[in-house]
Coordinates of C-alpha atoms in Angstrom, one line a residue:
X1 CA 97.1 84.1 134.0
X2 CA 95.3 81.1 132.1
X3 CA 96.6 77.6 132.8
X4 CA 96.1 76.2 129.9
X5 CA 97.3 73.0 131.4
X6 CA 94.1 72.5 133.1
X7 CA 91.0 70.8 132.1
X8 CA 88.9 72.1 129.3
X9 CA 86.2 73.0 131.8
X10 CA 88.2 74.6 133.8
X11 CA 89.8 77.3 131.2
X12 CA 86.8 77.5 129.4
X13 CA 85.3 80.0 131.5
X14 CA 88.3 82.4 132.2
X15 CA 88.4 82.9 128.5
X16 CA 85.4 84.6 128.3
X17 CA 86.3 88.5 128.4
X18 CA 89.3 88.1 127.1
X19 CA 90.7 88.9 123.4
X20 CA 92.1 86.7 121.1
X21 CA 94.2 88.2 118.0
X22 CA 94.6 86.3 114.6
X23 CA 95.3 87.7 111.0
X24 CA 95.0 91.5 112.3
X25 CA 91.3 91.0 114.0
X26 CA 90.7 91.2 117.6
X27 CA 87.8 89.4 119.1
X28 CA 86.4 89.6 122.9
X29 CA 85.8 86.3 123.5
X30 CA 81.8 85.5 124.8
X31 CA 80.9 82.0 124.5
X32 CA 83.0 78.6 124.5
X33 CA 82.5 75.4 124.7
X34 CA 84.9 72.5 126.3
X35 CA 85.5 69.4 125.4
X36 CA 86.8 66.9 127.6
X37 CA 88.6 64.5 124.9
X38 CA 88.6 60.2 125.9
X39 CA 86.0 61.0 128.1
X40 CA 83.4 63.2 126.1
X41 CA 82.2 61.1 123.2
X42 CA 81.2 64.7 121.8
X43 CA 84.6 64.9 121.1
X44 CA 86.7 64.9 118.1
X45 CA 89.5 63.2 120.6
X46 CA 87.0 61.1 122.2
X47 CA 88.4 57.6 120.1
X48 CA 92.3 58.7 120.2
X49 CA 94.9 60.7 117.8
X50 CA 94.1 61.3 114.2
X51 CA 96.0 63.1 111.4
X52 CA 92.8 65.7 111.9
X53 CA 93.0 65.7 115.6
X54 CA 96.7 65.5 115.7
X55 CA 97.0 69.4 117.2
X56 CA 94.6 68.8 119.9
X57 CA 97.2 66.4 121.7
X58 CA 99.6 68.9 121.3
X59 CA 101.0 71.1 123.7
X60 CA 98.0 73.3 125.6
X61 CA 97.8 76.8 124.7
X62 CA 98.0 76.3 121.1
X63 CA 95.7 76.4 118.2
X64 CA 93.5 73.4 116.8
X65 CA 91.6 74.5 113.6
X66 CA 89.3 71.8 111.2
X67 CA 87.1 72.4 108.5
X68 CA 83.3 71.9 109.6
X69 CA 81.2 71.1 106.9
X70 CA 83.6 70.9 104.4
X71 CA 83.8 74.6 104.4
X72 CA 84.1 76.8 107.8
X73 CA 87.2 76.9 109.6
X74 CA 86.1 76.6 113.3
X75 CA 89.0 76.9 115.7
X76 CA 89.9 75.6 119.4
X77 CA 91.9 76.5 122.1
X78 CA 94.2 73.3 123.6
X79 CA 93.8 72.7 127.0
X80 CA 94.8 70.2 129.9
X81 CA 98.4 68.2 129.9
X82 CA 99.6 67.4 126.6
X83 CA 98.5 64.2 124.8
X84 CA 94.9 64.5 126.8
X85 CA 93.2 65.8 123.8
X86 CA 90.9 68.2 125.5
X87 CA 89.7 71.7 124.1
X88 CA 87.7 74.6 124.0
X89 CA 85.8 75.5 121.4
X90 CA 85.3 79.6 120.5
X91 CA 81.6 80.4 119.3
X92 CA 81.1 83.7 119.8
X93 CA 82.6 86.7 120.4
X94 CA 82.8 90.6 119.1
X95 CA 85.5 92.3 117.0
X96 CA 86.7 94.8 119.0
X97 CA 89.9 95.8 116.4
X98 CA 89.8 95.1 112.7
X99 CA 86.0 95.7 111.9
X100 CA 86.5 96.4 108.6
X101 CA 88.9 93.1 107.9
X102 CA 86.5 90.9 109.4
X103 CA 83.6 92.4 107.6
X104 CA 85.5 91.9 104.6
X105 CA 85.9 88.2 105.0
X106 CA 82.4 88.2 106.1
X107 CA 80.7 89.6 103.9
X108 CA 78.6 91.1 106.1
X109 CA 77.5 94.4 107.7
X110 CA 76.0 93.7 111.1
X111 CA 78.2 94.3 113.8
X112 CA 76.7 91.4 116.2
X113 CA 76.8 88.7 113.5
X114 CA 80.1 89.3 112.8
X115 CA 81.7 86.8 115.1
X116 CA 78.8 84.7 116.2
X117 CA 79.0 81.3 115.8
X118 CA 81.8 79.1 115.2
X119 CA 82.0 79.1 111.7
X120 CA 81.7 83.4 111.7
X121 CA 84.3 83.7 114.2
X122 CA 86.8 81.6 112.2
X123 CA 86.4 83.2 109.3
X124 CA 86.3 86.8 110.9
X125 CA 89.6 85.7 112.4
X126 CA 90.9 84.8 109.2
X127 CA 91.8 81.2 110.5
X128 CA 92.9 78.3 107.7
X129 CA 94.2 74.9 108.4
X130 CA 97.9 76.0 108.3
X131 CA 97.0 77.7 111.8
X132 CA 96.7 74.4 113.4
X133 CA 99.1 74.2 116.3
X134 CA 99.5 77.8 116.0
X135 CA 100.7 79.4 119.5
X136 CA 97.4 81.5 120.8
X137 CA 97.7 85.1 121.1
X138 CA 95.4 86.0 124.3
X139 CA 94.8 89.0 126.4
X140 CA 93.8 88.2 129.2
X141 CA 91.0 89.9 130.7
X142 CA 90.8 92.9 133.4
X143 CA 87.4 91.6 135.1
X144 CA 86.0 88.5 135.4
X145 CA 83.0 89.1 133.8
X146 CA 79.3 87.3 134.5
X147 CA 79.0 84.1 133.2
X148 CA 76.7 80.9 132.9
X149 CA 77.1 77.4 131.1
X150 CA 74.6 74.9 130.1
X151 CA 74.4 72.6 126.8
X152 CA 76.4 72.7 124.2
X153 CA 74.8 73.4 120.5
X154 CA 75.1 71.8 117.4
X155 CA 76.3 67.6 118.6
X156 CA 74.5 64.5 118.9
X157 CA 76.6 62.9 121.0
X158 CA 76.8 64.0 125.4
X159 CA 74.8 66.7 124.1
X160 CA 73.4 67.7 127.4
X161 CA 76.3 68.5 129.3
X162 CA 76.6 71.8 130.7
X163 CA 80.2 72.6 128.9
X164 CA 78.6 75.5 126.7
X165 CA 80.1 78.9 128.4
X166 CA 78.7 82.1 127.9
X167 CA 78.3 85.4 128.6
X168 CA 74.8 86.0 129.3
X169 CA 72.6 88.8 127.0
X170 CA 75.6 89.0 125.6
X171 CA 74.3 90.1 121.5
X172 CA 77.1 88.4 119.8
X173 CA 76.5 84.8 121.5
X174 CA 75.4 82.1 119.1
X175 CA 72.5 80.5 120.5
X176 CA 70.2 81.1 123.3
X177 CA 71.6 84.4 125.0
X178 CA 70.4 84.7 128.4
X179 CA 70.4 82.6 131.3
X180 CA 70.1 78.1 131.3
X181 CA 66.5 77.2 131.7
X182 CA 66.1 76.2 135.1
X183 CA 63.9 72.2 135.3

């Protein structure tokens, strides 16, 4: 069983695999990325609570959702003690129930685009703000499945810190699929 109590690092890998249910859509979870609140300026917790933020200091387990870009609906997973502000961020993953809902809200067709990326995912899930704080429904999974991290995508700030989880070759991952460039 997840311990959502623990640090964002720490639960973001055991949520790959497993499947997370919002607004009749099932998706298997395959990339995350943590963020580690005061500590990780990448953070939207990094400089304390907000009105925004507010449900990332909440209790761990339960749902943080903002609007990126004034228009997607990106969601996050709670994590560590409550009032920490740490979370995990889901970018990718495939809808393995409600395929037709979730192409619906997409839009689209393609099976592996349907859930990739943050913004997809949230809107294949059917998330809005009024699921912030939201209890998460999770399955946890049956395997531990093979996983790497490396950099997260899309910040400016801390930007090389391996908190980017993923599953590797895994088609419905958001950015690069297969294994961390080694230096």
């Amino acid at each position: 069983m997840i311990d959502f109590a623990a640090p964002a690092d720490v639960v973001a890998p055991q949520l790959l695999g497993c499947i997370l249910t919002f607004h009749g859509v099932s998706v298997r979870l395959t990339e995350v990325e943590a963020y580690l609140g005061a500590e990780d300026p990448a953070s939207h917790t990094h400089k304390g609570p907000t009105p925004r933020n507010a449900a990332m200091f909440g209790p761990p387990g339960h749902l943080y959702v903002y609007a990126s870009y004034g228009i997607h609906r990106n969601g996050n997973i709670v994590c560590a003690p409550e009032g920490t502000g740490q979370g995990c961020l889901l970018r990718g993953g495939e809808v393995i129930d409600g395929v037709e809902l979730a192409q619906e809200r997409r839009g689209a067709t393609d099976f592996h685009n349907l859930a990739r990326g943050p913004g997809n995912l949230g809107k294949a899930l059917g998330l809005t703000l009024e699921d912030n704080h939201t209890p998460v429904r999770l399955q946890e999974r049956s395997a531990e499945p093979e996983w790497v991290s490396g950099p997260r995508i899309g910040i400016s700030r801390n930007k090389d810190a391996p908190l980017r989880f993923w599953i590797p070759f895994e088609k419905t991952v958001s950015g690069r699929r297969g294994y961390p460039k080694k230096n």
